[in-house]
Coordinates of C-alpha atoms in Angstrom, one line a residue:
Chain W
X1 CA 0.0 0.0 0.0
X2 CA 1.2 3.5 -1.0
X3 CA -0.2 7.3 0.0
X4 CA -0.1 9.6 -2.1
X5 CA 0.9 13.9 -1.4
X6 CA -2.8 15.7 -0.9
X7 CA -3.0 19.5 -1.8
X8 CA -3.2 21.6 1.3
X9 CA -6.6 22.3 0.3
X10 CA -8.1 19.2 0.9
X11 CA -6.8 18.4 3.9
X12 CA -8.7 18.9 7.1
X13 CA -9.0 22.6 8.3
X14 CA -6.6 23.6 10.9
X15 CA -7.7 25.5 14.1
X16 CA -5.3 27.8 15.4
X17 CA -5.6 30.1 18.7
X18 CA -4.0 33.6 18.8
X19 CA -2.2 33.5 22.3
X20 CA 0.2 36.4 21.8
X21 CA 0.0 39.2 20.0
X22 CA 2.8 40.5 17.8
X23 CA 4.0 43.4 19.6
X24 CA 3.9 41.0 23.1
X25 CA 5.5 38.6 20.9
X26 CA 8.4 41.6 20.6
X27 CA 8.6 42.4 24.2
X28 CA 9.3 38.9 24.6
X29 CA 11.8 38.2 22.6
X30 CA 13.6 41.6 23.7
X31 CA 13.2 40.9 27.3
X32 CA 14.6 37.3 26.4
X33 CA 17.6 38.8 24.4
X34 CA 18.4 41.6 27.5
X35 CA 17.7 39.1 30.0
X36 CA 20.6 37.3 28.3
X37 CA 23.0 39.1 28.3
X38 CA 22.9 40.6 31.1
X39 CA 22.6 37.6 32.6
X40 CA 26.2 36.7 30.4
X41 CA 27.7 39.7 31.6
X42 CA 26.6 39.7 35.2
X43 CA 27.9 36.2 35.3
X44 CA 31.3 37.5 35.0
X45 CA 31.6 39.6 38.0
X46 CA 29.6 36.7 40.1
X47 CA 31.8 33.7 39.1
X48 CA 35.2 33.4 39.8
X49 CA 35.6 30.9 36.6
X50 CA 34.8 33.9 34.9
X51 CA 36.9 37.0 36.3
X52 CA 39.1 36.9 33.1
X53 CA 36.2 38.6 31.6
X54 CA 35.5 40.7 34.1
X55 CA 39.2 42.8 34.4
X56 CA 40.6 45.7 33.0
X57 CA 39.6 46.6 29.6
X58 CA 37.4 43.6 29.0
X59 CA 35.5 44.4 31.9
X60 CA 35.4 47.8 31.1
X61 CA 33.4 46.6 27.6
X62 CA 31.2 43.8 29.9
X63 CA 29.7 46.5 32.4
X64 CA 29.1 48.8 29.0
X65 CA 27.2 45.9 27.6
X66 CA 25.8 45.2 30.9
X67 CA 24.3 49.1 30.5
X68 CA 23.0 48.4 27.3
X69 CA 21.2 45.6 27.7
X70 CA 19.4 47.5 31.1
X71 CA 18.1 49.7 28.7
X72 CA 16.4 47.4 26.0
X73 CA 15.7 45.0 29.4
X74 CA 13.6 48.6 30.8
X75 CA 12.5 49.3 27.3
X76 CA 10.2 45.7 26.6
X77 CA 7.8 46.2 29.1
X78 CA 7.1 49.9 28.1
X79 CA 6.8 48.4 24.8
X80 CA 4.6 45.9 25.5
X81 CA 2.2 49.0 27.7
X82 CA 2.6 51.4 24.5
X83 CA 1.7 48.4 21.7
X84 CA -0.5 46.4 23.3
X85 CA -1.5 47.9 26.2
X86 CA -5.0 46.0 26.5
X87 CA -3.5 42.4 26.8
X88 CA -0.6 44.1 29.0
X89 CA -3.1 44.5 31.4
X90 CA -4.9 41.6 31.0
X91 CA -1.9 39.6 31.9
X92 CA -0.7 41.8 34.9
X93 CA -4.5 41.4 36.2
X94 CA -4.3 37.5 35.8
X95 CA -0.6 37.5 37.6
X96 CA -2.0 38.9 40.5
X97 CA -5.3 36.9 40.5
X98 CA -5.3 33.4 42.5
X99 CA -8.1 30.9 43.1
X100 CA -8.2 27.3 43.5
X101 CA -7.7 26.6 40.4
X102 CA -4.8 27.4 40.8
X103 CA -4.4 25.9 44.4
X104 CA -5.4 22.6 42.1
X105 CA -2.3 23.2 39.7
X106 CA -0.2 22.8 42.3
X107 CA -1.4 19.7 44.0
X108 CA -1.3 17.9 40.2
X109 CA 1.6 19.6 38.7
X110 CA 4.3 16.7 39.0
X111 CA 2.0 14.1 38.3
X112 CA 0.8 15.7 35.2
X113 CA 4.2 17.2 34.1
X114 CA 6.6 13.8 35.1
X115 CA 4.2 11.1 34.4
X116 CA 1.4 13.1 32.4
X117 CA -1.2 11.5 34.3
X118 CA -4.1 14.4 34.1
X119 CA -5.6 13.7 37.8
X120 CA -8.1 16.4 39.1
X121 CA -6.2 19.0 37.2
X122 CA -8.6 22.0 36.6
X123 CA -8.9 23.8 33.9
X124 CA -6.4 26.7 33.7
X125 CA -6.8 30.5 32.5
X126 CA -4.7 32.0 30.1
X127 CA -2.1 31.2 32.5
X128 CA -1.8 28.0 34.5
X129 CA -0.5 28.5 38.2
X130 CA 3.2 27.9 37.2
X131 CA 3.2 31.0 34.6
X132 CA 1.1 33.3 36.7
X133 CA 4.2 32.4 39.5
X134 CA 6.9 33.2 36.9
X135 CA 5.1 36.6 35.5
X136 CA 4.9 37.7 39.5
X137 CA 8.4 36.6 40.2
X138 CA 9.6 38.2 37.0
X139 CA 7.4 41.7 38.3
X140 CA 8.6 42.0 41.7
X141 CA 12.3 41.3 40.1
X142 CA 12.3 44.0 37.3
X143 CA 11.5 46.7 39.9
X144 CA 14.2 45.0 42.3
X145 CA 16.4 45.2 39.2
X146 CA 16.0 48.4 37.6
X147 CA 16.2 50.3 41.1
X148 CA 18.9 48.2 42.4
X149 CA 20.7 48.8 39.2
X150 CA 20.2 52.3 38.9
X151 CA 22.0 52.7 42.6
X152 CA 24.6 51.1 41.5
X153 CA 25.1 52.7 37.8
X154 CA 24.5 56.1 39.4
X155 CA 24.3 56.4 42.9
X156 CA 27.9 55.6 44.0
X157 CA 28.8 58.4 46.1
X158 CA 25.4 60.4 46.6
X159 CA 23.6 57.0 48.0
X160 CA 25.0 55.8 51.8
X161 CA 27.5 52.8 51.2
X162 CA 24.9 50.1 53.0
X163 CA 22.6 51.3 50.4
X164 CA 25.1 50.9 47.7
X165 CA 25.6 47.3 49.1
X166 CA 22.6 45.9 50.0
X167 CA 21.8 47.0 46.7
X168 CA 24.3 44.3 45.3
X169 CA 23.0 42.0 47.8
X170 CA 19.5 42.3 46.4
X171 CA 20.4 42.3 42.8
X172 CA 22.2 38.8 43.6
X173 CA 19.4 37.4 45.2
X174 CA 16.9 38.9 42.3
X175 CA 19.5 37.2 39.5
X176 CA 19.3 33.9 41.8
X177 CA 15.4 34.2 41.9
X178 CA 15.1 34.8 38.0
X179 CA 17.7 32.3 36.8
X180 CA 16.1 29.4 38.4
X181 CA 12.6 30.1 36.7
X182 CA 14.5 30.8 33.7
X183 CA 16.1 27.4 33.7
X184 CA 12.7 25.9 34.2
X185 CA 11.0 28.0 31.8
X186 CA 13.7 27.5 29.4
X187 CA 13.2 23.2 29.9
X188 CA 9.5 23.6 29.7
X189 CA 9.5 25.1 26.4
X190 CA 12.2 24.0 24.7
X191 CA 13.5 20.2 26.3
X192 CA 9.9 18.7 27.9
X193 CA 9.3 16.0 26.1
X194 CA 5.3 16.9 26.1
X195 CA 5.3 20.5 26.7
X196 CA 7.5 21.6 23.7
X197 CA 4.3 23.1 21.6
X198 CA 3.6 25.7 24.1
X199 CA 6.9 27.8 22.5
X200 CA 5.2 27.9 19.1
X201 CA 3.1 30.8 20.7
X202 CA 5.5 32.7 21.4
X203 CA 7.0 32.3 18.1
X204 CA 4.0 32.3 15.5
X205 CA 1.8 33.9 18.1
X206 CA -0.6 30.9 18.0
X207 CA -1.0 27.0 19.3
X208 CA -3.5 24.6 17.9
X209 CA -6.8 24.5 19.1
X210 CA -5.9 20.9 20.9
X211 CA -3.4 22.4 22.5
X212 CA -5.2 25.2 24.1
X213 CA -8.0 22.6 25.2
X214 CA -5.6 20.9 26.8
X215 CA -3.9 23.0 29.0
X216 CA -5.6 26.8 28.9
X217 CA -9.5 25.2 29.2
X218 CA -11.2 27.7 31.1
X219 CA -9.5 30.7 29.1
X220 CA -10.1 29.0 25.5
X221 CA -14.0 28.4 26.7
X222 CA -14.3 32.0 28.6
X223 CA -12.0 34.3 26.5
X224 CA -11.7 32.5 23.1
X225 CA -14.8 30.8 22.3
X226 CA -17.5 33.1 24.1
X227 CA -16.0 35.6 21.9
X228 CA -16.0 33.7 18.4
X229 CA -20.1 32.7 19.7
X230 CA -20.9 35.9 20.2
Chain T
X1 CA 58.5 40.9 56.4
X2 CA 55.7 43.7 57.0
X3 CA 56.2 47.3 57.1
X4 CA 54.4 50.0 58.3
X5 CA 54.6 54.2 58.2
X6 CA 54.7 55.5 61.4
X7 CA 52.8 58.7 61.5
X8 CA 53.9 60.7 64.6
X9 CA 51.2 63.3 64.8
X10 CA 52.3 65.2 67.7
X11 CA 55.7 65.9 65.2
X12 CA 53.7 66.8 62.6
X13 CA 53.6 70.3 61.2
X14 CA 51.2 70.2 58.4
X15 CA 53.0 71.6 56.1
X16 CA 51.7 69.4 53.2
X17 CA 55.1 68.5 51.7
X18 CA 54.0 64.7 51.6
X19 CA 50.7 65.8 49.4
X20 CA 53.1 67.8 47.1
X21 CA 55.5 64.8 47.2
X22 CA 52.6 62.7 46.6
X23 CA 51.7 64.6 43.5
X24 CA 54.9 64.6 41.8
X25 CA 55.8 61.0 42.4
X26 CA 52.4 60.1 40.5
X27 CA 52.3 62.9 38.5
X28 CA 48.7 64.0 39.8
X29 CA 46.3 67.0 37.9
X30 CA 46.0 70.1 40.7
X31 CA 42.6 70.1 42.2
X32 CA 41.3 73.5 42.3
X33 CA 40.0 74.6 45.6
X34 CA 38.5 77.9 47.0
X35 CA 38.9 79.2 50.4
X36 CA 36.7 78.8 52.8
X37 CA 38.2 79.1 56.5
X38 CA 40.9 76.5 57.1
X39 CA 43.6 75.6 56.1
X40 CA 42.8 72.1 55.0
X41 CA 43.6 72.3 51.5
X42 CA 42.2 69.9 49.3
X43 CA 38.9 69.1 51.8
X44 CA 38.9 65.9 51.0
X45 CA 40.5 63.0 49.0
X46 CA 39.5 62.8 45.2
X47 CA 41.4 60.9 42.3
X48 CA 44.0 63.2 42.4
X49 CA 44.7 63.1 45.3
X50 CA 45.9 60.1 47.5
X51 CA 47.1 62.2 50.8
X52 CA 46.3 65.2 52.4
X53 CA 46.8 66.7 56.1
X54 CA 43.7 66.9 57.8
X55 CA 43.2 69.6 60.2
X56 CA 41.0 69.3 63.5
X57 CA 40.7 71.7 66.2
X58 CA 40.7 70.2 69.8
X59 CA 39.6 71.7 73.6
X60 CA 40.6 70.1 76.7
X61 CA 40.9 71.3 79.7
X62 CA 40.4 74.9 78.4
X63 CA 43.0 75.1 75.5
X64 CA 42.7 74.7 72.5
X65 CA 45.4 72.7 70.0
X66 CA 45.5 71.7 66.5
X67 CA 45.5 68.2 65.4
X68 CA 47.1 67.0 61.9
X69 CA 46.3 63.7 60.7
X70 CA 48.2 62.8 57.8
X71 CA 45.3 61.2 55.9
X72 CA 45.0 58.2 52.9
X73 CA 44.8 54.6 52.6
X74 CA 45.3 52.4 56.1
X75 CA 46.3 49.7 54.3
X76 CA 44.1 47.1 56.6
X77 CA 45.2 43.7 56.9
X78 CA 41.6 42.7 56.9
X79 CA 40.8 44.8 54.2
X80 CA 37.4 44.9 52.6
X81 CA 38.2 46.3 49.6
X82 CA 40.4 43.5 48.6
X83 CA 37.4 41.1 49.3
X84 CA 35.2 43.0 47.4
X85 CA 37.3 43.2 43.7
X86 CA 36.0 41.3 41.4
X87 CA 39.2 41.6 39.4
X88 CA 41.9 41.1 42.0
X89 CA 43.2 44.6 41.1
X90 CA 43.8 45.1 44.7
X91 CA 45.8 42.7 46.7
X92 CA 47.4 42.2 50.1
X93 CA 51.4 42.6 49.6
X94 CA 53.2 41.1 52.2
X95 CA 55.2 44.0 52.5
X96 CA 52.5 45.4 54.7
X97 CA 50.1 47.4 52.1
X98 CA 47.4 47.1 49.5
X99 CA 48.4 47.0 46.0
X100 CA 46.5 48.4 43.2
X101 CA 46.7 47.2 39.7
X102 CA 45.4 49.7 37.5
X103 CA 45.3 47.6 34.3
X104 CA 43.1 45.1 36.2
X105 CA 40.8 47.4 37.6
X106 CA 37.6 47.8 35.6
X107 CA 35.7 50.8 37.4
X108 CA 33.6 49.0 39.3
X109 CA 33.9 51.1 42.5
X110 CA 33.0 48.2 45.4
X111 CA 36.1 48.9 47.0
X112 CA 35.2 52.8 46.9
X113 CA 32.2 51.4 48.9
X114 CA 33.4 48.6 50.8
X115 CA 35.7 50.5 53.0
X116 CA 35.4 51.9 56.2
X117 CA 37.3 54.8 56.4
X118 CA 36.1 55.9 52.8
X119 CA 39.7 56.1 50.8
X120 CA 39.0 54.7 47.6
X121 CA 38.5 57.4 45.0
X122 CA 36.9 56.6 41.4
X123 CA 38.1 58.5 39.0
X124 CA 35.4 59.1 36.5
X125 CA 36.1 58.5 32.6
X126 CA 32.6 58.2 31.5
X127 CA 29.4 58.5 34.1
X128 CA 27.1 57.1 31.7
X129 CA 29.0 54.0 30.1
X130 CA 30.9 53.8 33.8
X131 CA 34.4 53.8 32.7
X132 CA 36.0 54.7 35.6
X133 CA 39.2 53.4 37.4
X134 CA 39.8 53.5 41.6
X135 CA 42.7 55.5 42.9
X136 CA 44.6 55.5 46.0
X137 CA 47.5 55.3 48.6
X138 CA 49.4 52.3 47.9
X139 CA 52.7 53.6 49.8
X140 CA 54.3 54.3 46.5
X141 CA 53.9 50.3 45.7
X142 CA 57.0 50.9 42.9
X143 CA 58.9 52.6 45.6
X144 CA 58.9 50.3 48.4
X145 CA 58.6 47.3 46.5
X146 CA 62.1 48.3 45.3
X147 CA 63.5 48.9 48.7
X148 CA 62.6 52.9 49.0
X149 CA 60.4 54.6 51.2
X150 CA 57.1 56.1 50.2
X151 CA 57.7 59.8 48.6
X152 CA 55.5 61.3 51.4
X153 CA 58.2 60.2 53.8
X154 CA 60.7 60.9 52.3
X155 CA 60.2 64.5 51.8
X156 CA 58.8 64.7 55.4
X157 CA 60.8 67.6 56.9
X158 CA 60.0 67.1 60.6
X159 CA 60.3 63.3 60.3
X160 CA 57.3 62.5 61.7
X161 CA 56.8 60.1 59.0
X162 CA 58.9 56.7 58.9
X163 CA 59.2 53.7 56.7
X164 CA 60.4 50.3 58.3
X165 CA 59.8 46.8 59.7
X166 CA 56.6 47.3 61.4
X167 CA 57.6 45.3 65.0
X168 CA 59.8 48.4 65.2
X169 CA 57.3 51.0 63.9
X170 CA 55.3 49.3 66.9
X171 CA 57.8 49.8 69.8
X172 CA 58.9 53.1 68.6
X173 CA 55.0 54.4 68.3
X174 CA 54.7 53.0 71.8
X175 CA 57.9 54.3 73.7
X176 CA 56.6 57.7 71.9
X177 CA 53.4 57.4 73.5
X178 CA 55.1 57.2 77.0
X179 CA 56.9 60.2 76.5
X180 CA 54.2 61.9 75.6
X181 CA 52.2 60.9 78.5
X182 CA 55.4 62.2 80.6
X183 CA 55.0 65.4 78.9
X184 CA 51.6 65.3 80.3
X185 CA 49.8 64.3 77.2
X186 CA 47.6 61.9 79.2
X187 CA 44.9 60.8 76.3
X188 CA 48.0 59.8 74.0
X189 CA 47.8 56.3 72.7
X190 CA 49.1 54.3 69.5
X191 CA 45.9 53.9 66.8
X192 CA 46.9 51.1 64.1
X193 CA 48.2 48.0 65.6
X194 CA 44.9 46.0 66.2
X195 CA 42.3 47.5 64.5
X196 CA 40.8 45.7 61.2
X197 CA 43.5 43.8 61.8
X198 CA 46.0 45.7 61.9
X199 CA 46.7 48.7 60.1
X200 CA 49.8 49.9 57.9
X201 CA 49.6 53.0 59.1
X202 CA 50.7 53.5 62.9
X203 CA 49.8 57.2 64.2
X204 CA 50.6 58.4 67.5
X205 CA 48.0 60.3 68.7
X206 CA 48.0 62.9 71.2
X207 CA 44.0 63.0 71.6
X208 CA 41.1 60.5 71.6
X209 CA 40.7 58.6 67.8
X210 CA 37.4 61.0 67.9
X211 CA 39.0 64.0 68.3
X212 CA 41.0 62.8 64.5
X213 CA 37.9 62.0 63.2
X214 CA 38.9 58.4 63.3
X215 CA 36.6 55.5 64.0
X216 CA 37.3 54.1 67.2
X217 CA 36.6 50.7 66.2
X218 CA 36.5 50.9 62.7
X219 CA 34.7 48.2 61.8
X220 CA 34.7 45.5 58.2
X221 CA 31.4 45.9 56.8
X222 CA 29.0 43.1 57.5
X223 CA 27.4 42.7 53.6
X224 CA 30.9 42.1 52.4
X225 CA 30.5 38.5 54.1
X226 CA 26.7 38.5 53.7
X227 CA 27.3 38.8 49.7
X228 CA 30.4 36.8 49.3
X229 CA 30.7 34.0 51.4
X230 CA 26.3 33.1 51.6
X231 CA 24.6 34.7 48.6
X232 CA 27.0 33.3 45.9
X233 CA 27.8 30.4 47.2
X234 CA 23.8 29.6 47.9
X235 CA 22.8 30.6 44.1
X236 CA 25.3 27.8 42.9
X237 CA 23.8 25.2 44.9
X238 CA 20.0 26.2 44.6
X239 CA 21.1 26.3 40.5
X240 CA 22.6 23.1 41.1
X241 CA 19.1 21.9 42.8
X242 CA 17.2 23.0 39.7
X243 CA 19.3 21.3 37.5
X244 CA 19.2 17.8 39.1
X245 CA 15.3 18.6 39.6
X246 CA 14.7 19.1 35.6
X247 CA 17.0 16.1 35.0
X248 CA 15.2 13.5 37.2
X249 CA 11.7 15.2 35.5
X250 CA 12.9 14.5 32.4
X251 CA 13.8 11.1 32.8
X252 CA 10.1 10.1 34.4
X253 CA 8.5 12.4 31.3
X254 CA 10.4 10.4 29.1
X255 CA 9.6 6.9 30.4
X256 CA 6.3 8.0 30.8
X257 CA 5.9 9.1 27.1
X258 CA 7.8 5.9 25.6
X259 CA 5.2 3.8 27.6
X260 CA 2.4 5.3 25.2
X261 CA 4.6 5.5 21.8
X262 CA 5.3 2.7 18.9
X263 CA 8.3 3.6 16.6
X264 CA 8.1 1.5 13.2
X265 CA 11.5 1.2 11.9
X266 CA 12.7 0.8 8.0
X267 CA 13.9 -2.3 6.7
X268 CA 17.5 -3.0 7.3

C-alpha cells in the first residue's frame, strides 16, 4: 500500500488560537535577548571561573554591555504597555489573581508534568499556576532590578554605602530568583518531552486548538470561544 | 616581612610636603579649591589626590590645639576592599600594604564602597558607560617594593613620617606614646596596631581617635561577608538543585511518554 501527497486544500481545516500578540511577541523576545545578556555579563563579576572577563579593559566593555542591555531590558515592558496595552493589562490582572484553580495546579503539577497523568487537574486560565508564578516573580524582580541597578550605575557616592551594598545584595538574590525560573522556563518550552508546543506561541503567536483545550481550558472556553459565539 | 609608616602626629607640622610629594611622584592634575576658612587644603580625598593633612581643632581642659592627621589609605590587613574586587586589582602585599593594579581594575567602584574609612577614589572617565578606574594610597607600591620609602616620607621635613619593619614602627610608636604621656599628654595612645586587623599605618595620637575623626573601632562591613561567602555560594547550589530537579523530571517524562509510543523502523 502507498499514499499519495494531498494538496493543502483538501486536507482537514486547521484551528489555530491567537495567544500572543505581535508586539507581546516583541517584548518577549527583547526581554529574552536583555535578560541574556545581562545575565552573560553579570555572570562574570559573580563567578570566579569567569573573572578573566571581568578585568581591565574587558571588563570595562562587559559593564558597558551590561548598561545596554538594562536599557532594552527597561524598554520591553514599556513596549509591551505602548503596543499592546489591553493584553498588557490583561496579563498583569491574571498574575496577581489566585483561586483554587490554581491551588489545584499545584497539588497535580508533577503528576501531570513527570508522568502526564491528568488527575483532578482543573482547567487553567490564560495562565496555568506555574506561569502566573513566573510573571509575578519576574514583576517583583524587574523593579528590584532596575532600582537596584540604577543605585549602583548612578548612585555611587550620593547613596550611603549600606545602600550601595545591599543593593548588590539584592540584585544577587533577584539574579538567583530569575535564573532558576529561567532554567525551568527554558526546559519547559524547549527540552519537555510533552510540553514543547507551548513555544510555538510565542513564536508564531498561535498554538492549535488541541493544545489550548488541553492546557488553557477555562480561558479558550471564557476568552476564546464566548467571543467567536458571540 | 611587614612594614608599616609611622605617622607621629604630635611631630607633625602640616606643612603638606607629603601631598606635594605625593603629586609629583604620581604625576597628579592640581585640584582647584577655593577658600573657605581652614587651612585644610584639598577638603577631601579625590582621584587626584591620595594624601592630604587633615586639620581638626581640639579643647581640653580649656586650651585649645591643633591636630594633623596625615590622611589616605590604612592599608588594613583585613581589608574589605580587597574582598570586594571582582578583578583582584587590589591585593594584600606582604610587605605590609594594598596594591592596586590599575590595568586590572575595571571601574567597578566596590572597594570605593566597601571601605570603612572611605579612601577609595573613582576617578570618573565616562558617568554614563561607567568607565572609571579606583585610585589610592598604595605607599608608592613601585617605591617600596624596590626597597625605597614612600615619597610622602621621604620629603617629610619634621620626620614624623617613617618607613620600616613594622615590629619596630610598633615599639617606637609606643615608647613615643610614653613620653608623651610624661609630657603630660595623658589621652595619648598608639591607633593602628589591632584595628581591622592591623593597620599599615601606625599614628601616634595625642588626643582620643574621635578628636581625629577616626573611627574608634572601625569596623569591616557586615554585607561584604553577607554577599560573598552566603549569597554566591547559595545561588550555585539552589542552581545546582534546579538542575538535578529538571533532569530527574525528564527522565520520568520520558519513560512515561515511551510507555504510550510505537516507533516502526525501515527495513534493514
Amino acid at each position: 500500500m502507498s499514499s499519495m501527497a494531498t494538496d493543502l486544500q483538501t486536507r482537514a481545516r486547521q484551528v489555530l488560537v491567537l495567544r500572543f500578540t505581535g508586539a507581546e511577541r516583541v517584548a518577549h523576545w527583547v526581554h529574552f535577548v536583555a535578560f541574556t545578556v545581562l545575565l552573560g555579563t553579570g555572570l562574570f563579576i559573580y563567578a570566579p571561573f569567569l573573572k578573566a572577563f571581568a578585568v581591565g579593559e574587558a571588563g570595562i566593555a562587559t559593564r558597558l554591555a551590561h548598561r545596554v542591555a538594562a536599557i532594552a531590558f527597561i524598554a520591553a515592558p514599556v513596549f509591551y504597555l505602548v503596543f499592546s496595552p489591553r493584553d498588557f493589562f490583561y496579563s498583569l490582572k491574571e498574575s496577581f489573581t489566585w483561586g483554587k484553580d490554581d491551588w489545584g495546579w499545584l497539588q497535580n503539577a508533577w503528576n501531570y508534568y513527570a508522568h502526564g497523568k491528568a488527575g483532578t487537574m482543573p482547567p487553567q486560565g490564560k495562565y496555568n499556576a506555574g506561569q502566573k508564578f513566573n510573571a509575578l516573580t519576574q514583576i517583583i524582580t524587574f523593579g528590584l532590578f532596575v532600582i537596584t541597578g540604577f543605585v549602583m550605575w548612578f548612585g555611587k557616592g550620593s547613596v550611603s554605602p549600606d545602600v550601595f551594598m545591599w543593593s548588590v545584595v539584592i540584585h544577587d538574590l533577584s539574579v538567583i530568583a530569575t535564573v532558576l525560573l529561567f532554567m525551568l522556563h527554558l526546559y519547559l518550552v524547549a527540552v519537555h518531552p510533552l510540553m514543547r508546543e507551548s513555544i510555538t506561541a510565542m513564536f508564531e503567536g498561535t498554538v492549535t486548538e488541541e493544545f489550548a483545550k488541553e492546557h488553557h481550558g477555562k480561558w479558550l472556553a471564557e476568552k476564546v470561544y464566548r467571543k467567536r459565539d458571540k | 616581612m611587614a612594614k608599616a609608616m609611622f605617622i607621629d602626629t604630635s611631630i607633625c607640622i602640616g606643612c603638606k610636603g607629603c601631598q606635594v610629594a605625593c603629586k609629583e611622584w604620581w604625576n597628579l592634575a592640581p585640584t582647584k579649591t577655593t577658600q573657605v576658612g581652614t587651612y585644610e587644603n584639598p577638603l577631601d580625598l579625590n582621584a587626584d589626590n591620595y594624601t592630604r593633612i587633615r586639620f581638626n581643632e581640639y579643647e581640653a581642659s580649656g586650651k585649645v590645639r591643633w591636630l594633623f592627621l596625615k590622611w589616605g589609605c590604612l592599608q588594613c590587613t583585613n581589608a574589605a576592599c580587597v574582598d570586594v574586587c571582582p578583578t583582584a586589582a587590589l591585593k594584600k602585599n606582604e610587605i605590609g600594604f594594598v596594591s592596586l593594579e590599575r590595568d586590572l581594575c575595571n571601574g567597578c567602584g566596590y572597594c570605593s564602597q566597601a571601605c570603612p574609612f572611605n579612601i577609595p577614589r573613582m576617578e570618573t572617565i565616562n558617568e554614563f558607560t561607567g568607565e572609571a578606574k579606583a585610585t589610592k594610597c598604595t605607599f608608592c607600591q613601585d617605591r617600596v617594593t624596590n626597597d625605597l620609602t614612600p615619597a610622602c616620607v621621604k620629603t617629610c621635613p619634621s620626620a614624623a613620617l617613617g618607613f620600616t619593619d613594622r615590629d619596630k614602627v610598633l615599639a617606637t610608636a609606643k615608647t613615643r606614646v610614653e613620653n608623651l604621656k610624661q609630657l603630660g599628654y595623658t589621652e595619648a595612645r598608639v591607633y593602628g596596631e589591632t584595628e581591622l586587623g592591623g593597620l599599615g599605618r601606625v599614628y601616634v595620637l595625642t588626643a582620643p581617635a574621635s578628636a581625629y575623626g577616626l573611627p574608634e573601632k572601625p569596623e569591616y562591613p557586615a554585607l561584604t561577608n553577607l554577599w560573598q561567602n552566603i549569597v554566591q555560594p547559595f545561588g550555585y547550589v539552589a542552581a545546582g538543585l534546579t538542575a538535578a530537579g529538571l533532569a530527574l523530571n525528564w527522565f520520568a517524562t520520558r519513560r512515561a511518554q515511551l510507555g504510550n509510543v510505537e516507533t516502526i523502523k525501515p527495513e534493514k
